Coordinates of C-alpha atoms in Angstrom, one line a residue:
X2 CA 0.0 0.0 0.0
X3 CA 0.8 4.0 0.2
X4 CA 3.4 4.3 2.9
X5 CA 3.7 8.2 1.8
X6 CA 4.2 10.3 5.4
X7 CA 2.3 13.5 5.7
X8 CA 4.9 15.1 8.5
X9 CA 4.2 18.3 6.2
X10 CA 1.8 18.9 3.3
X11 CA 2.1 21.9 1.3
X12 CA -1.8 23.0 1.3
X13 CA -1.8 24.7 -1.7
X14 CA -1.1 21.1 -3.7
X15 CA -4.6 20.1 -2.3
X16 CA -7.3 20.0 -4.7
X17 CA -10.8 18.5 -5.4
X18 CA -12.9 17.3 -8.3
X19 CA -15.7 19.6 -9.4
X20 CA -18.9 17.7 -10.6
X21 CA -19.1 17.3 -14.2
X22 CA -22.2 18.3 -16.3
X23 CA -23.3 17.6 -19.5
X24 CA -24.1 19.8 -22.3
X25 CA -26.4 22.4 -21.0
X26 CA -29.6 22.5 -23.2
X27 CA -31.4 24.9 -20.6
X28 CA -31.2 27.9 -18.5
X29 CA -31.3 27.6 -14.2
X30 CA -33.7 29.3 -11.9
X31 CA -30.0 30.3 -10.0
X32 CA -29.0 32.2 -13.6
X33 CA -31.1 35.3 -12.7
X34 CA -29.0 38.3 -13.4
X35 CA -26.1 36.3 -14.4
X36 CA -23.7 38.6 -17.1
X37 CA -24.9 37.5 -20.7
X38 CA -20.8 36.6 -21.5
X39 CA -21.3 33.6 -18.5
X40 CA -24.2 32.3 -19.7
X41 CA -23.3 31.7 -23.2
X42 CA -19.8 30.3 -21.9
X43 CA -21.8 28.0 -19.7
X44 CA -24.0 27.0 -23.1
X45 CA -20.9 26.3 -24.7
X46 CA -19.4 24.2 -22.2
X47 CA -16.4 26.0 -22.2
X48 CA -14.6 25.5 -18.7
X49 CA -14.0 28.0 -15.8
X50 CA -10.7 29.7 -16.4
X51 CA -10.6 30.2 -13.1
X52 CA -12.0 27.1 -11.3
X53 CA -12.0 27.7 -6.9
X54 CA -9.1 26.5 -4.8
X55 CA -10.1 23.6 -2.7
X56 CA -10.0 25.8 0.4
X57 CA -12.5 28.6 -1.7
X58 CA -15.3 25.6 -2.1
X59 CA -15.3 24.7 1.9
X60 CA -17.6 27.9 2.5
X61 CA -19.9 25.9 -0.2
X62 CA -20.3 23.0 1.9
X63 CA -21.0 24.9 4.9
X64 CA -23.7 27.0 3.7
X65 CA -25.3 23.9 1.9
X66 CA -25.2 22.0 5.4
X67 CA -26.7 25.1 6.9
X68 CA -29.3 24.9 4.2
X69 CA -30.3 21.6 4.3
X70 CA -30.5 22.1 8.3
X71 CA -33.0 25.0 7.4
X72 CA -35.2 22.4 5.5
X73 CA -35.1 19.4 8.2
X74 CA -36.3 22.7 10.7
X75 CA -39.3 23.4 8.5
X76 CA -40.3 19.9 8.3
X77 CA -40.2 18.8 11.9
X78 CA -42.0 22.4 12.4
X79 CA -44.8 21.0 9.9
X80 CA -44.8 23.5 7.7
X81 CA -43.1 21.5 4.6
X82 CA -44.2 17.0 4.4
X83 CA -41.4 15.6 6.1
X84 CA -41.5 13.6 2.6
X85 CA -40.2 16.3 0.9
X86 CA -37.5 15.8 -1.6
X87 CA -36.7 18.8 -3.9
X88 CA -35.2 16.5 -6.7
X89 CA -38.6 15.0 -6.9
X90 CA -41.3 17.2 -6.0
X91 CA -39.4 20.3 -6.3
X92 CA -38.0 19.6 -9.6
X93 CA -38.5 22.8 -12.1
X94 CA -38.8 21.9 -16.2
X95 CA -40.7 24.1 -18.3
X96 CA -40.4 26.5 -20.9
X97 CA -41.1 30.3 -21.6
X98 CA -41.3 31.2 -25.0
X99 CA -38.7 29.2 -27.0
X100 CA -36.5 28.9 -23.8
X101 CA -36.1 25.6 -21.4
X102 CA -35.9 26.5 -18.4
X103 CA -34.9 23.8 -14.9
X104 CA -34.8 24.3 -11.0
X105 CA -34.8 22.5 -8.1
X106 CA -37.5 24.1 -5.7
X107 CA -36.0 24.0 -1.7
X108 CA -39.2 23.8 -0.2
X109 CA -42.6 23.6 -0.7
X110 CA -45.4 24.4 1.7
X111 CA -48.3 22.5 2.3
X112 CA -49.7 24.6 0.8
X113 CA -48.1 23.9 -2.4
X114 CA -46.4 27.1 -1.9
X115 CA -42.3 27.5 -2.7
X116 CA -39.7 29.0 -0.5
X117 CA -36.3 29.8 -1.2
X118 CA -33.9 28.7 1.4
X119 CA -30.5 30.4 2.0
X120 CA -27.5 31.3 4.2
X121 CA -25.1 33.8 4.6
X122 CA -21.9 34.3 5.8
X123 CA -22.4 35.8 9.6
X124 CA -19.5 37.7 8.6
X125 CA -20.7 39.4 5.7
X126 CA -22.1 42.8 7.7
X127 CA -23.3 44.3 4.6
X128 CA -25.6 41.3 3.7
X129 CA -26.7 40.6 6.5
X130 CA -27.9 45.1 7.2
X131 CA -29.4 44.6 4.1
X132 CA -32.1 41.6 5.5
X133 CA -32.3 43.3 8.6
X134 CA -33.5 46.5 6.2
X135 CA -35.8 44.2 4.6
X136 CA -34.2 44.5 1.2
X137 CA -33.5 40.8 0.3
X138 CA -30.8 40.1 -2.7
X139 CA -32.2 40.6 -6.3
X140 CA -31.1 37.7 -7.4
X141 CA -32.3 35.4 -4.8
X142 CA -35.8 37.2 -5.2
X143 CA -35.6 36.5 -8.9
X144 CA -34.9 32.8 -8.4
X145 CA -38.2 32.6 -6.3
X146 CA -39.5 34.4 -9.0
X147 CA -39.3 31.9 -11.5
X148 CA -40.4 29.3 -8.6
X149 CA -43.5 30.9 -7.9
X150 CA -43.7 31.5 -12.0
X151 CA -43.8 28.0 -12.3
X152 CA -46.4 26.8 -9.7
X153 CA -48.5 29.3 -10.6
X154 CA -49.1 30.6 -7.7
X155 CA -49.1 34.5 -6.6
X156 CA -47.3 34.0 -3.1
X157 CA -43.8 32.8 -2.2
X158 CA -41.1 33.1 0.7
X159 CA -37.8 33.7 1.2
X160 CA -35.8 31.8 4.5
X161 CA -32.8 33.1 5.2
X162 CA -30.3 32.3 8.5
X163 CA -27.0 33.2 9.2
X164 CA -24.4 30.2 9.2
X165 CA -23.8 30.5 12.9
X166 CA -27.8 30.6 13.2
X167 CA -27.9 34.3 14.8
X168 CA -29.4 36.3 12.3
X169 CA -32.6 34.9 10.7
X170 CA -35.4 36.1 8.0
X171 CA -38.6 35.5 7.0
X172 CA -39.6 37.1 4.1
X173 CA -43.0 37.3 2.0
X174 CA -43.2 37.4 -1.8
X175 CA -45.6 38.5 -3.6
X176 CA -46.7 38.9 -7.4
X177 CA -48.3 41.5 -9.0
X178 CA -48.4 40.7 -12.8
X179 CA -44.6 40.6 -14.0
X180 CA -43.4 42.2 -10.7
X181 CA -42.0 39.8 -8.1
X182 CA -42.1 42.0 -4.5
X183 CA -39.8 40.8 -1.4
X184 CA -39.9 42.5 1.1
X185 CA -38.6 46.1 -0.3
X186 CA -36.6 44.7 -3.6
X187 CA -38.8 44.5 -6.4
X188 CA -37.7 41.8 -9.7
X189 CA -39.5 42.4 -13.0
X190 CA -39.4 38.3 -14.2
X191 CA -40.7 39.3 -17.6
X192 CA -37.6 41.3 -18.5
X193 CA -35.3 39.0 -17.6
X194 CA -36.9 35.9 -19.4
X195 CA -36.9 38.6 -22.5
X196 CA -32.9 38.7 -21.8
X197 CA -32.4 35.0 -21.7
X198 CA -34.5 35.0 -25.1
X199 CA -32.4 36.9 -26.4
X200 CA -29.3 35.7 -25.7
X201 CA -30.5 32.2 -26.4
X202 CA -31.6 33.3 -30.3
X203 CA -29.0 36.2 -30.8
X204 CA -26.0 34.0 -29.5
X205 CA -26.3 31.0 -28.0
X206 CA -28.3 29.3 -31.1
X207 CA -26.0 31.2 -34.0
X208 CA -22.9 30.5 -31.2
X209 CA -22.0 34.2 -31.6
X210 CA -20.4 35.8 -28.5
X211 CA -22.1 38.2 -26.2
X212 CA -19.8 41.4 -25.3
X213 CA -18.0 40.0 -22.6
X214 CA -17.5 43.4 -21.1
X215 CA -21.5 43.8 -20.7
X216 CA -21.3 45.1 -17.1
X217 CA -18.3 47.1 -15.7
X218 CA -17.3 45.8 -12.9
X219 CA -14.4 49.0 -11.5
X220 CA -15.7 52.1 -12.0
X221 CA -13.2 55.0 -12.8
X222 CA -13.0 57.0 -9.7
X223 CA -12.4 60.0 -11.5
X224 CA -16.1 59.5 -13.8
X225 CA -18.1 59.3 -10.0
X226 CA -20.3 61.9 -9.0
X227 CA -19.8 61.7 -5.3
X228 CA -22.3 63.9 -4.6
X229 CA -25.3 61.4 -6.0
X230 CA -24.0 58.6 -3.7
X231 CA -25.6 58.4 -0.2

């Protein structure tokens, strides 16, 4: 067998192995807002050029077990069947317009109503002011979106908990025709299915490029007006 002694391991040789996917035939609840240039990488199965360290992916696995700690809470609270498996019952395929569109609801009440469970890093201040301020993520409130989109129904919520379990949210959604309302943060659902339609027939389909420079991500700080910014 391996005799090889670990006395000292350099760390940074560590790694892991990333699950594989196969070609990608549909767009993900979890792609709301995602840049255009992403997306179409992701529809082209071109990989990450800059795929996590091993060390980068732990914070993964915490907030999943969080998460799936979140879920066994609402079930032994009653509030979700204790049945409840989101591969099965919360599985997501269906289709707006000419785009395919999957998910994997977290939770579904018994009243056939979805909620959107996540966690945050108890370090991340900012994050967590802006639940206490009742202005949840965008993206997270577009996921639920297209959650609530696909049940059909009008009403939706949003469970969110610190990973040390000291901060905790929860947050009603509501629909009023295309707009998705969370607590304060608003999503318009319609205008970002319009998005993925167009990316999907202007450049995934023709496999023509988006402008990977869609969204600018450092501003010039000699271009701010200082005096607009609160």
């Amino acid at each position: 067998g391996d005799k090889k002694l670990y006395a000292t391991l350099d760390l940074e040789t560590l790694t892991y192995k990333d699950e594989e996917h196969g070609q990608r035939t549909a767009f993900y609840a979890s792609d709301i807002l995602k840049p255009a240039w992403e997306l179409y990488q992701s529809f082209m199965g071109v990989p990450r050029s800059n795929p996590m360290k091993w060390y980068e992916k732990l914070k993964f696995g915490a907030g999943n077990g969080v998460e799936s700690a979140m879920l066994q809470v609402l079930k032994d609270s009653g509030v979700v069947a204790e049945d409840y498996n989101q591969h099965e019952q919360g599985k997501v395929n269906f289709k707006s317009g000419e785009i395919e569109i999957h998910g994997r609801i977290d939770a579904i009440t018994k009243q056939g109503l979805p909620i959107e469970i996540k966690s945050v890093n108890n370090k991340n201040a900012w994050d967590i002011k802006a639940y206490e301020d009742n202005y949840p993520r965008e993206n997270y409130v577009g996921q639920l979106s297209v959650y609530m989109d696909s049940l059909g129904v009008d009403t939706g919520y949003l469970f969110v908990a610190s990973v040390d379990g000291l901060n905790r949210f929860w947050i009603e959604c509501k629909r009023s025709g295309d707009i998705f309302t969370c607590g304060k943060t608003k999503f318009d659902l319609a205008k970002e299915y319009k998005r993925w339609s167009t990316l999907y027939s202007s450049n995934i389909l023709p496999k023509i490029s988006p402008d990977p420079l869609e969204y600018v991500y450092k501003y010039p700080i000699d271009t701010i007006d200082w005096d607009k910014i609160s």
